[in-house]
Tab-separated table of C-alpha atoms in Angstrom:
chain	number	residue	atom	x	y	z
A	1	ILE	CA	109.778	66.231	146.649
A	2	LEU	CA	108.124	65.313	149.961
A	3	ALA	CA	104.945	64.232	148.151
A	4	ARG	CA	107.028	61.833	146.022
A	5	GLU	CA	108.883	60.504	149.080
A	6	ILE	CA	105.624	59.578	150.804
A	7	ASN	CA	104.004	58.611	147.473
A	8	ASP	CA	101.058	61.014	147.917
A	9	LYS	CA	99.802	60.845	144.349
A	10	MET	CA	97.095	63.445	144.852
A	11	ARG	CA	99.639	66.031	146.013
A	12	ILE	CA	102.075	65.016	143.273
A	13	ALA	CA	99.359	65.657	140.664
A	14	ASP	CA	98.595	69.008	142.348
A	15	CYS	CA	102.262	70.024	142.222
A	16	LEU	CA	102.548	69.018	138.575
A	17	SER	CA	99.456	71.100	137.744
A	18	VAL	CA	100.924	74.095	139.566
A	19	MET	CA	104.231	73.690	137.713
A	20	SER	CA	102.266	73.592	134.467
A	21	ALA	CA	100.532	76.849	135.385
A	22	VAL	CA	103.888	78.495	136.121
A	23	TYR	CA	105.258	77.500	132.718
A	24	ARG	CA	102.004	78.551	131.019
A	25	MET	CA	102.314	82.023	132.549
A	26	GLN	CA	105.880	82.170	131.213
A	27	SER	CA	104.552	81.134	127.771
A	28	ASP	CA	106.672	77.995	127.870
A	29	TYR	CA	103.847	75.908	126.448
A	30	PRO	CA	105.769	72.673	125.767
A	31	LYS	CA	106.863	72.428	129.413
A	32	ALA	CA	103.360	73.371	130.605
A	33	ILE	CA	101.897	70.573	128.478
A	34	ASP	CA	104.519	68.093	129.702
A	35	TYR	CA	103.689	68.753	133.368
A	36	LEU	CA	99.960	68.430	132.681
A	37	GLN	CA	100.471	65.144	130.862
A	38	GLN	CA	102.333	63.846	133.915
A	39	ALA	CA	99.492	65.037	136.162
A	40	ILE	CA	96.936	63.272	133.944
A	41	VAL	CA	98.834	59.972	134.197
A	42	ILE	CA	98.812	60.169	137.991
A	43	ALA	CA	95.178	61.307	138.144
A	44	ARG	CA	94.233	58.276	136.043
A	45	GLU	CA	96.178	55.996	138.389
A	46	ILE	CA	94.106	57.215	141.340
A	47	ASN	CA	90.906	57.488	139.243
A	48	ASP	CA	90.421	61.183	140.089
A	49	LYS	CA	88.013	62.235	137.340
A	50	ASN	CA	87.724	65.819	138.653
A	51	ARG	CA	91.480	66.270	138.396
A	52	ILE	CA	91.602	64.664	134.946
A	53	ALA	CA	88.841	66.983	133.713
A	54	PHE	CA	90.659	69.972	135.222
A	55	CYS	CA	93.875	68.939	133.456
A	56	PHE	CA	92.034	68.472	130.156
A	57	THR	CA	90.563	71.963	130.508
A	58	SER	CA	94.011	73.369	131.244
A	59	MET	CA	95.420	71.566	128.181
A	60	GLY	CA	92.675	73.089	126.055
A	61	ASN	CA	93.517	76.514	127.465
A	62	ILE	CA	97.210	76.080	126.698
A	63	TYR	CA	96.608	75.036	123.102
A	64	CYS	CA	94.168	77.919	122.564
A	65	MET	CA	96.590	80.397	124.149
A	66	GLN	CA	99.300	79.072	121.837
A	67	TYR	CA	96.926	79.500	118.890
A	68	ILE	CA	96.218	83.142	119.761
A	69	SER	CA	99.904	83.780	120.477
A	70	SER	CA	100.822	82.344	117.082
A	71	TYR	CA	98.789	85.107	115.405
A	72	VAL	CA	100.027	87.883	117.690
A	73	HIS	CA	103.666	86.779	117.382
A	74	PRO	CA	103.778	84.787	114.118
A	75	ASP	CA	107.455	83.889	114.470
A	76	SER	CA	107.093	82.630	118.056
A	77	VAL	CA	105.303	79.409	117.107
A	78	ARG	CA	106.290	77.308	114.139
A	79	ILE	CA	103.314	74.984	114.079
A	80	ASN	CA	100.124	74.514	112.115
A	81	HIS	CA	97.504	76.979	113.405
A	82	ASP	CA	94.638	74.560	112.780
A	83	ARG	CA	96.404	71.853	114.779
A	84	LEU	CA	96.665	74.146	117.800
A	85	ILE	CA	93.001	75.132	117.842
A	86	ASN	CA	91.898	71.573	117.072
A	87	MET	CA	93.953	70.238	119.976
A	88	GLY	CA	92.415	72.864	122.250
A	89	LEU	CA	88.922	71.884	121.142
A	90	TYR	CA	89.757	68.182	121.542
A	91	TYR	CA	90.825	68.642	125.167
A	92	TYR	CA	87.779	70.788	125.947
A	93	GLN	CA	85.555	68.025	124.539
A	94	GLN	CA	87.333	65.457	126.704
A	95	ALA	CA	86.830	67.677	129.760
A	96	ILE	CA	83.132	68.202	128.977
A	97	ALA	CA	82.588	64.450	128.621
A	98	LEU	CA	84.163	63.824	132.042
A	99	ALA	CA	82.358	66.770	133.627
A	100	ARG	CA	79.043	65.367	132.392
A	101	GLU	CA	79.969	61.908	133.691
A	102	ILE	CA	80.608	63.288	137.189
A	103	ASN	CA	77.755	65.827	136.828
A	104	ASP	CA	79.907	68.884	137.533
A	105	LYS	CA	77.701	71.707	136.195
A	106	ASN	CA	80.321	74.326	136.986
A	107	LEU	CA	83.018	72.582	134.947
A	108	ILE	CA	80.550	71.898	132.127
A	109	ALA	CA	79.779	75.621	131.930
A	110	GLU	CA	83.469	76.584	132.038
A	111	CYS	CA	84.345	74.151	129.244
A	112	LEU	CA	81.422	75.219	127.060
A	113	ILE	CA	82.453	78.870	127.480
A	114	SER	CA	86.002	77.930	126.478
A	115	MET	CA	84.743	75.958	123.464
A	116	GLY	CA	82.590	78.893	122.338
A	117	ASP	CA	85.453	81.308	122.820
A	118	ALA	CA	87.790	79.055	120.834
A	119	TRP	CA	85.340	78.966	117.919
A	120	MET	CA	84.900	82.752	118.130
A	121	ASN	CA	88.670	83.262	117.961
A	122	ARG	CA	89.264	80.684	115.242
A	123	LYS	CA	90.502	82.288	112.061
A	124	PRO	CA	88.690	80.925	109.005
A	125	ALA	CA	90.858	79.034	106.552
A	126	HIS	CA	88.799	80.199	103.588
A	127	ALA	CA	86.168	82.774	102.755
A	128	ILE	CA	83.685	84.681	104.852
A	129	ALA	CA	81.204	81.785	104.894
A	130	SER	CA	83.700	79.846	106.988
A	131	ALA	CA	83.876	82.721	109.493
A	132	GLY	CA	80.078	82.631	109.731
A	133	ARG	CA	80.170	78.903	110.491
A	134	ASN	CA	82.708	79.508	113.255
A	135	VAL	CA	80.454	82.129	114.867
A	136	SER	CA	77.448	79.815	114.515
A	137	ARG	CA	79.342	77.030	116.283
A	138	ALA	CA	80.453	79.468	118.963
A	139	ARG	CA	76.822	80.454	119.446
A	140	VAL	CA	75.703	76.859	120.065
A	141	TYR	CA	78.383	76.343	122.722
A	142	ALA	CA	77.781	79.746	124.314
A	143	GLU	CA	74.011	79.213	124.559
A	144	ASP	CA	74.584	75.781	126.132
A	145	ALA	CA	77.160	77.388	128.436
A	146	LEU	CA	74.643	79.960	129.649
A	147	LEU	CA	72.121	77.224	130.470
A	148	ALA	CA	74.778	75.209	132.330
A	149	ALA	CA	76.020	78.337	134.104
A	150	LYS	CA	72.511	79.148	135.309
A	151	GLU	CA	72.114	75.549	136.538
A	152	SER	CA	75.416	75.793	138.401
A	153	ASP	CA	74.257	79.115	139.866
A	154	ARG	CA	77.763	80.546	139.554
A	155	PRO	CA	77.748	84.276	138.733
A	156	ASP	CA	81.275	84.084	137.264
A	157	ASN	CA	80.160	81.472	134.720
A	158	ILE	CA	76.970	83.371	133.908
A	159	LYS	CA	79.144	86.451	133.406
A	160	GLY	CA	81.512	84.569	131.079
A	161	ALA	CA	78.730	82.993	129.022
A	162	SER	CA	76.728	86.212	128.723
A	163	HIS	CA	79.798	88.204	127.667
A	164	LEU	CA	80.597	85.618	125.011
A	165	LEU	CA	76.981	85.674	123.788
A	166	TYR	CA	77.068	89.479	123.708
A	167	ARG	CA	80.113	89.303	121.368
A	168	ILE	CA	78.480	86.625	119.232
A	169	TYR	CA	75.135	88.384	118.880
A	170	ASP	CA	76.914	91.653	118.138
A	171	THR	CA	78.954	89.918	115.409
A	172	LEU	CA	75.795	88.350	113.972
A	173	GLY	CA	74.032	91.737	113.847
A	174	MET	CA	71.445	90.896	116.521
A	175	PRO	CA	71.425	94.116	118.585
A	176	ALA	CA	68.458	93.284	120.844
A	177	LYS	CA	69.947	89.947	121.927
A	178	ALA	CA	73.411	91.521	122.219
A	179	LEU	CA	72.027	94.205	124.534
A	180	GLU	CA	70.171	91.611	126.618
A	181	MET	CA	73.389	89.632	127.090
A	182	TYR	CA	75.416	92.758	127.816
A	183	LYS	CA	72.956	93.720	130.571
A	184	LEU	CA	73.192	90.228	132.069
A	185	TYR	CA	76.986	90.410	131.860
A	186	VAL	CA	77.044	93.756	133.726
A	187	GLN	CA	74.575	92.457	136.314
A	188	MET	CA	76.742	89.417	137.025
A	189	LYS	CA	79.952	91.468	137.014
A	190	ASP	CA	78.415	93.842	139.555
A	191	SER	CA	77.166	90.972	141.734
A	192	ILE	CA	80.678	89.511	141.839
A	193	THR	CA	82.410	92.773	142.720
A	194	ASN	CA	79.854	93.863	145.334
């Protein structure tokens, strides 16, 4: 309320993002999306590309969480599954484009990990060949994510990318690469906790 009274748009956008996170944690996805959309409008007004990219990433996360939730609790979401995952992927792509524009290696890595994870979790509409294409797409994003994570020198991103690649290589029946990624994942996990 105070931020609105003094017209501090940066703080207003922050508060809207926090409100979105609260509703996301309560699985009230429509309200979470509404608050993020409001935050994006304000971030655009003040030309805060970091905040816009953050909001786009959060939107992608919400749509992907809704997608996963729709399979776990099929009656909880009455919406097209493909639309949910496609919206998540769309917002991740928007975030990656902005992150590249502002050269934020950390955000690039986070978005690529999220994109790879979304493709890994995507249920194929038809046949096993479609599942293979999803894993192949996930692999491209995950490999790019690992490169970006190493450039950002953030152990948490390296951990996320290597864990995703471990799952992908394991799914593809590539045990040597899966083991290599699992070792990197454990190394990064240990460096974070120690």
